Short mmCIF file of C-alpha atoms and ligand atoms in Angstrom, two decimals:
data_model
loop_
_atom_site.label_atom_id
_atom_site.label_comp_id
_atom_site.label_asym_id
_atom_site.label_seq_id
_atom_site.Cartn_x
_atom_site.Cartn_y
_atom_site.Cartn_z
CA UNK A 1 -45.29 1.70 -118.67
CA UNK A 2 -45.17 2.45 -122.08
CA UNK A 3 -41.70 1.64 -124.19
CA UNK A 4 -41.79 4.96 -125.46
CA UNK A 5 -41.06 6.84 -121.37
CA UNK A 6 -38.77 3.44 -120.52
CA UNK A 7 -36.70 4.75 -123.53
CA UNK A 8 -36.65 8.37 -122.56
CA UNK A 9 -35.16 7.33 -119.45
CA UNK A 10 -32.82 4.95 -120.59
CA UNK A 11 -31.60 7.67 -122.94
CA UNK A 12 -31.28 10.02 -120.28
CA UNK A 13 -29.16 7.35 -117.96
CA UNK A 14 -26.71 6.13 -121.15
CA UNK A 15 -26.16 9.81 -121.85
CA UNK A 16 -25.12 10.25 -117.93
CA UNK A 17 -23.69 7.06 -116.26
CA UNK A 18 -20.80 6.56 -118.46
CA UNK A 19 -19.93 2.58 -119.03
CA UNK A 20 -22.72 0.16 -118.61
CA UNK A 21 -22.55 -1.17 -115.32
CA UNK A 22 -21.72 -4.66 -114.63
CA UNK A 23 -24.28 -4.77 -111.70
CA UNK A 24 -27.40 -2.94 -110.58
CA UNK A 25 -28.40 -3.70 -106.39
CA UNK A 26 -31.89 -2.44 -105.12
CA UNK A 27 -31.13 -1.45 -101.65
CA UNK A 28 -34.02 -2.16 -99.52
CA UNK A 29 -35.09 0.19 -95.96
CA UNK A 30 -32.57 0.95 -93.95
CA UNK A 31 -30.06 -0.59 -96.55
CA UNK A 32 -29.12 2.63 -98.42
CA UNK A 33 -25.59 2.81 -96.84
CA UNK A 34 -24.32 0.23 -99.33
CA UNK A 35 -24.32 2.98 -102.19
CA UNK A 36 -22.00 5.18 -99.32
CA UNK A 37 -18.74 2.80 -99.61
CA UNK A 38 -18.96 2.15 -103.22
CA UNK A 39 -15.37 4.22 -104.67
CA UNK A 40 -15.42 7.01 -107.08
CA UNK A 41 -19.01 7.08 -106.65
CA UNK A 42 -21.14 9.94 -108.43
CA UNK A 43 -25.05 10.48 -107.21
CA UNK A 44 -28.39 11.32 -108.75
CA UNK A 45 -30.94 12.38 -107.10
CA UNK A 46 -34.35 10.44 -108.43
CA UNK A 47 -35.88 13.83 -108.72
CA UNK A 48 -32.93 14.65 -111.65
CA UNK A 49 -34.06 11.66 -113.44
CA UNK A 50 -37.17 11.90 -115.95
CA UNK A 51 -40.00 10.24 -115.06
CA UNK A 52 -38.13 7.98 -112.10
CA UNK A 53 -40.69 8.19 -109.48
CA UNK A 54 -39.48 8.91 -106.09
CA UNK A 55 -40.44 7.41 -102.61
CA UNK A 56 -41.56 9.04 -99.44
CA UNK A 57 -41.19 6.13 -96.76
CA UNK A 58 -38.88 6.91 -94.01
CA UNK A 59 -35.65 4.88 -94.59
CA UNK A 60 -35.58 5.40 -98.48
CA UNK A 61 -33.21 8.03 -99.41
CA UNK A 62 -34.35 8.35 -103.28
CA UNK A 63 -31.04 8.31 -105.31
CA UNK A 64 -28.73 6.51 -107.48
CA UNK A 65 -25.37 6.16 -107.09
CA UNK A 66 -22.53 4.92 -109.38
CA UNK A 67 -19.14 3.31 -108.68
CA UNK A 68 -16.81 0.56 -107.98
CA UNK A 69 -16.54 -2.67 -106.28
CA UNK A 70 -13.20 -3.81 -106.99
CA UNK A 71 -13.13 -3.27 -110.70
CA UNK A 72 -16.93 -4.12 -110.99
CA UNK A 73 -19.08 -1.01 -111.99
CA UNK A 74 -22.00 -0.72 -109.92
CA UNK A 75 -25.17 0.98 -109.99
CA UNK A 76 -27.03 1.29 -106.52
CA UNK A 77 -30.74 2.54 -106.46
CA UNK A 78 -31.40 3.68 -103.16
CA UNK A 79 -34.73 3.71 -102.26
CA UNK A 80 -37.14 1.79 -104.50
CA UNK A 81 -41.27 2.81 -105.05
CA UNK A 82 -43.02 0.44 -103.03
CA UNK A 83 -47.05 -0.99 -104.02
CA UNK A 84 -48.17 -0.39 -100.80
CA UNK A 85 -47.60 3.76 -101.47
CA UNK A 86 -50.41 3.58 -103.76
CA UNK A 87 -47.93 3.63 -107.18
CA UNK A 88 -49.12 1.44 -109.98
CA UNK A 89 -47.38 -1.86 -110.62
CA UNK A 90 -46.01 0.11 -113.50
CA UNK A 91 -44.54 2.92 -111.39
CA UNK A 92 -43.31 0.04 -109.03
CA UNK A 93 -41.14 -1.69 -111.62
CA UNK A 94 -39.92 1.20 -113.51
CA UNK A 95 -36.67 1.33 -112.34
CA UNK A 96 -36.31 -2.55 -113.11
CA UNK A 97 -37.62 -2.08 -116.45
CA UNK A 98 -34.94 0.92 -117.65
CA UNK A 99 -32.34 -1.21 -115.71
CA UNK A 100 -33.00 -4.00 -118.32
CA UNK A 101 -33.48 -1.83 -121.32
CA UNK A 102 -30.22 0.04 -120.27
CA UNK A 103 -28.82 -3.61 -121.10
CA UNK A 104 -27.36 -4.81 -117.16
CA UNK A 105 -27.67 -8.42 -117.12
CA UNK A 106 -27.38 -8.69 -113.26
CA UNK A 107 -29.49 -7.38 -110.64
CA UNK A 108 -29.75 -7.93 -106.87
CA UNK A 109 -32.63 -7.02 -104.71
CA UNK A 110 -32.10 -6.62 -101.41
CA UNK A 111 -35.27 -6.03 -99.06
CA UNK A 112 -36.16 -5.96 -95.00
CA UNK A 113 -38.52 -8.73 -94.11
CA UNK A 114 -39.98 -10.33 -91.33
CA UNK A 115 -39.30 -13.75 -90.18
CA UNK A 116 -41.61 -16.47 -90.48
CA UNK A 117 -39.40 -19.66 -90.12
CA UNK A 118 -39.26 -20.01 -86.43
CA UNK A 119 -35.49 -21.23 -86.57
CA UNK A 120 -34.46 -17.62 -87.84
CA UNK A 121 -33.55 -14.68 -85.29
CA UNK A 122 -33.82 -11.11 -85.91
CA UNK A 123 -30.61 -10.00 -87.33
CA UNK A 124 -30.30 -12.79 -90.14
CA UNK A 125 -29.71 -12.57 -93.75
CA UNK A 126 -31.66 -15.04 -95.95
CA UNK A 127 -30.92 -15.69 -100.00
CA UNK A 128 -34.09 -16.00 -101.64
CA UNK A 129 -34.53 -19.53 -103.12
CA UNK A 130 -38.02 -18.61 -104.68
CA UNK A 131 -41.26 -16.99 -103.83
CA UNK A 132 -45.34 -16.49 -103.28
CA UNK A 133 -46.77 -13.52 -104.97
CA UNK A 134 -49.60 -12.67 -102.70
CA UNK A 135 -49.57 -9.13 -104.04
CA UNK A 136 -52.97 -9.46 -105.47
CA UNK A 137 -51.86 -8.82 -108.78
CA UNK A 138 -49.14 -8.80 -111.16
CA UNK A 139 -46.49 -6.39 -112.72
CA UNK A 140 -47.51 -7.86 -115.90
CA UNK A 141 -51.13 -7.50 -116.22
CA UNK A 142 -52.20 -5.43 -119.45
CA UNK A 143 -50.66 -5.63 -123.16
CA UNK A 144 -47.59 -7.33 -123.50
CA UNK A 145 -44.90 -5.68 -125.41
CA UNK A 146 -43.33 -7.90 -127.12
CA UNK A 147 -39.99 -5.75 -126.54
CA UNK A 148 -39.55 -6.51 -122.85
CA UNK A 149 -40.31 -10.01 -123.29
CA UNK A 150 -43.00 -12.84 -123.75
CA UNK A 151 -46.63 -12.60 -122.41
CA UNK A 152 -46.15 -15.45 -120.46
CA UNK A 153 -42.45 -15.40 -119.00
CA UNK A 154 -41.33 -18.65 -117.05
CA UNK A 155 -41.18 -18.12 -113.61
CA UNK A 156 -39.43 -21.37 -112.61
CA UNK A 157 -36.28 -20.18 -111.63
CA UNK A 158 -36.47 -16.39 -111.06
CA UNK A 159 -33.34 -16.52 -108.83
CA UNK A 160 -30.45 -17.91 -110.56
CA UNK A 161 -29.33 -20.73 -108.90
CA UNK A 162 -26.02 -19.63 -109.93
CA UNK A 163 -26.11 -16.51 -108.01
CA UNK A 164 -27.52 -18.07 -104.99
CA UNK A 165 -24.78 -20.89 -104.84
CA UNK A 166 -21.97 -18.17 -105.26
CA UNK A 167 -23.95 -15.78 -102.38
CA UNK A 168 -23.86 -19.22 -100.44
CA UNK A 169 -20.20 -19.57 -101.12
CA UNK A 170 -19.07 -16.26 -100.44
CA UNK A 171 -20.97 -15.92 -97.03
CA UNK A 172 -19.25 -19.01 -96.08
CA UNK A 173 -15.75 -18.08 -96.98
CA UNK A 174 -16.56 -14.98 -94.71
CA UNK A 175 -17.98 -17.01 -91.94
CA UNK A 176 -21.28 -15.20 -92.47
CA UNK A 177 -24.20 -17.33 -91.28
CA UNK A 178 -26.80 -16.89 -94.15
CA UNK A 179 -30.22 -18.68 -94.32
CA UNK A 180 -32.28 -19.18 -97.35
CA UNK A 181 -35.72 -19.18 -98.32
CA UNK A 182 -39.20 -18.57 -99.64
CA UNK A 183 -40.17 -15.01 -99.36
CA UNK A 184 -43.90 -14.08 -99.85
CA UNK A 185 -44.65 -10.52 -100.87
CA UNK A 186 -47.77 -9.14 -99.76
CA UNK A 187 -49.38 -5.55 -100.60
CA UNK A 188 -49.27 -4.11 -97.25
CA UNK A 189 -48.75 -1.19 -95.76
CA UNK A 190 -50.52 -3.00 -92.76
CA UNK A 191 -48.51 -5.89 -91.24
CA UNK A 192 -49.68 -9.06 -91.15
CA UNK A 193 -51.90 -10.67 -88.72
CA UNK A 194 -50.86 -14.15 -86.50
CA UNK A 195 -53.28 -16.14 -88.50
CA UNK A 196 -52.10 -14.92 -91.93
CA UNK A 197 -48.44 -15.83 -90.57
CA UNK A 198 -49.51 -19.01 -89.73
CA UNK A 199 -51.28 -20.15 -93.17
CA UNK A 200 -47.64 -18.79 -95.12
CA UNK A 201 -46.05 -20.98 -92.94
CA UNK A 202 -48.41 -23.59 -93.77
CA UNK A 203 -47.89 -22.70 -97.32
CA UNK A 204 -43.83 -23.02 -97.36
CA UNK A 205 -42.80 -19.32 -96.80
CA UNK A 206 -39.57 -18.43 -94.73
CA UNK A 207 -40.12 -14.63 -94.56
CA UNK A 208 -42.26 -12.01 -95.37
CA UNK A 209 -42.37 -8.38 -96.93
CA UNK A 210 -43.43 -5.73 -99.00
CA UNK A 211 -41.30 -5.27 -102.15
CA UNK A 212 -39.18 -7.30 -104.23
CA UNK A 213 -41.36 -9.67 -106.15
CA UNK A 214 -43.02 -6.94 -108.42
CA UNK A 215 -39.42 -6.57 -109.57
CA UNK A 216 -37.93 -10.04 -109.76
CA UNK A 217 -40.84 -10.86 -112.07
CA UNK A 218 -40.00 -8.18 -114.50
CA UNK A 219 -36.52 -8.45 -114.60
CA UNK A 220 -37.33 -11.88 -115.98
CA UNK A 221 -39.71 -10.94 -118.15
CA UNK A 222 -36.85 -8.67 -119.57
CA UNK A 223 -33.95 -11.94 -119.33
CA UNK A 224 -31.94 -10.32 -116.20
CA UNK A 225 -30.62 -12.71 -113.52
CA UNK A 226 -31.72 -12.01 -110.09
CA UNK A 227 -30.49 -12.28 -106.78
CA UNK A 228 -32.38 -11.80 -104.23
CA UNK A 229 -31.25 -11.28 -100.50
CA UNK A 230 -33.50 -10.47 -97.39
CA UNK A 231 -32.28 -8.82 -94.11
CA UNK A 232 -34.54 -10.64 -91.50
CA UNK A 233 -35.56 -7.45 -89.56
CA UNK A 234 -37.86 -8.58 -87.04
CA UNK A 235 -40.01 -11.99 -86.50
CA UNK A 236 -43.11 -11.84 -88.51
CA UNK A 237 -46.26 -10.95 -86.38
CA UNK A 238 -47.69 -13.87 -83.86
CA UNK A 239 -44.00 -15.24 -83.52
CA UNK A 240 -42.72 -13.56 -80.37
CA UNK A 241 -45.27 -12.17 -77.82
CA UNK A 242 -44.89 -8.54 -78.85
CA UNK A 243 -46.14 -5.93 -81.62
CA UNK A 244 -44.37 -4.74 -84.69
CA UNK A 245 -43.07 -1.67 -85.15
CA UNK A 246 -41.30 -0.26 -88.31
CA UNK A 247 -38.80 1.33 -85.72
CA UNK A 248 -37.40 -2.42 -85.05
CA UNK A 249 -36.93 -2.80 -88.78
CA UNK A 250 -34.78 0.10 -89.24
CA UNK A 251 -32.85 -0.16 -85.92
CA UNK A 252 -31.97 -4.03 -86.77
CA UNK A 253 -31.20 -3.22 -90.89
CA UNK A 254 -28.62 -0.63 -89.01
CA UNK A 255 -27.34 -2.90 -86.69
CA UNK A 256 -26.42 -5.74 -89.46
CA UNK A 257 -25.63 -3.23 -92.26
CA UNK A 258 -21.80 -4.06 -91.81
CA UNK A 259 -21.98 -7.70 -92.63
CA UNK A 260 -24.81 -7.17 -95.61
CA UNK A 261 -22.66 -4.78 -97.38
CA UNK A 262 -19.72 -7.08 -96.90
CA UNK A 263 -21.28 -9.96 -98.06
CA UNK A 264 -23.08 -7.81 -100.94
CA UNK A 265 -19.34 -6.73 -101.86
CA UNK A 266 -18.04 -10.28 -101.44
CA UNK A 267 -20.53 -11.84 -104.01
CA UNK A 268 -20.11 -8.15 -106.51
CA UNK A 269 -16.31 -9.17 -106.67
CA UNK A 270 -16.86 -12.88 -107.27
CA UNK A 271 -19.38 -11.82 -110.01
N1 LIG B 1 -44.10 -8.24 -92.61
C1 LIG B 1 -43.94 -7.47 -93.76
N2 LIG B 1 -43.10 -6.69 -94.50
C2 LIG B 1 -41.65 -6.30 -93.21
C3 LIG B 1 -41.84 -6.90 -92.53
C4 LIG B 1 -42.82 -7.82 -91.52
O1 LIG B 1 -42.56 -8.36 -90.72
N3 LIG B 1 -40.57 -6.54 -91.76
C5 LIG B 1 -39.80 -5.78 -92.93
N4 LIG B 1 -40.87 -5.98 -93.75
#
């Protein structure tokens, strides 16, 4: 996305949101409730923000909310643009570009994912340690604008070791089981075949989903510190003798949202 468009949206938000939030959270499928719990919250539907892409997927509301967790100011994005909707990579990562341009330092990206690791079970929460990009493209393809970041950004620590450690500590103190592993991003929107899941397992993946990686790459391009959290909403194709349905994804996300929100709030309180 060109610099001027990003700058226009950023200027709108600077005039609208008030002081710069300490952290931004991108909320995955069925996890939008986190935004409801923010103290002193104000929200803006995406279609009131200049150039902001809207999402039509069931389970993705489409609004930004500013509020507080304790004394931390939080910007929550409830609803995201997915590559599988037909958005370009530029549109898919537009929100992240604006967050970076605003000056947000810490980005928490959440998603619903299928469990590849057989030790996982549906409803588990996972810290993303690293990712495999199987989307078939990269959000940084094309001319590089050095005002955003370098042509060849380092990806050796996409998901901050500091924040992963903090998330683990917070979960342990809460007595909340937290898995960790590698997230493989696919294009979608069809779910994977059992053969694809076996291949991803052999490659070292623990969970699979259709988001997060474009945002994480763009965030690192701009130097943000990133934490990725997956909610394992279902076991991936072929792991269990049953078909995958989006309703199960949404139902599991609803079932575990209490623990998920408590974890997020605990992490933000300790940033
Ligand atoms: N595969 C891909 N994306 C997903 C899945 C899955 O099994 N579950 C939730 N998002």
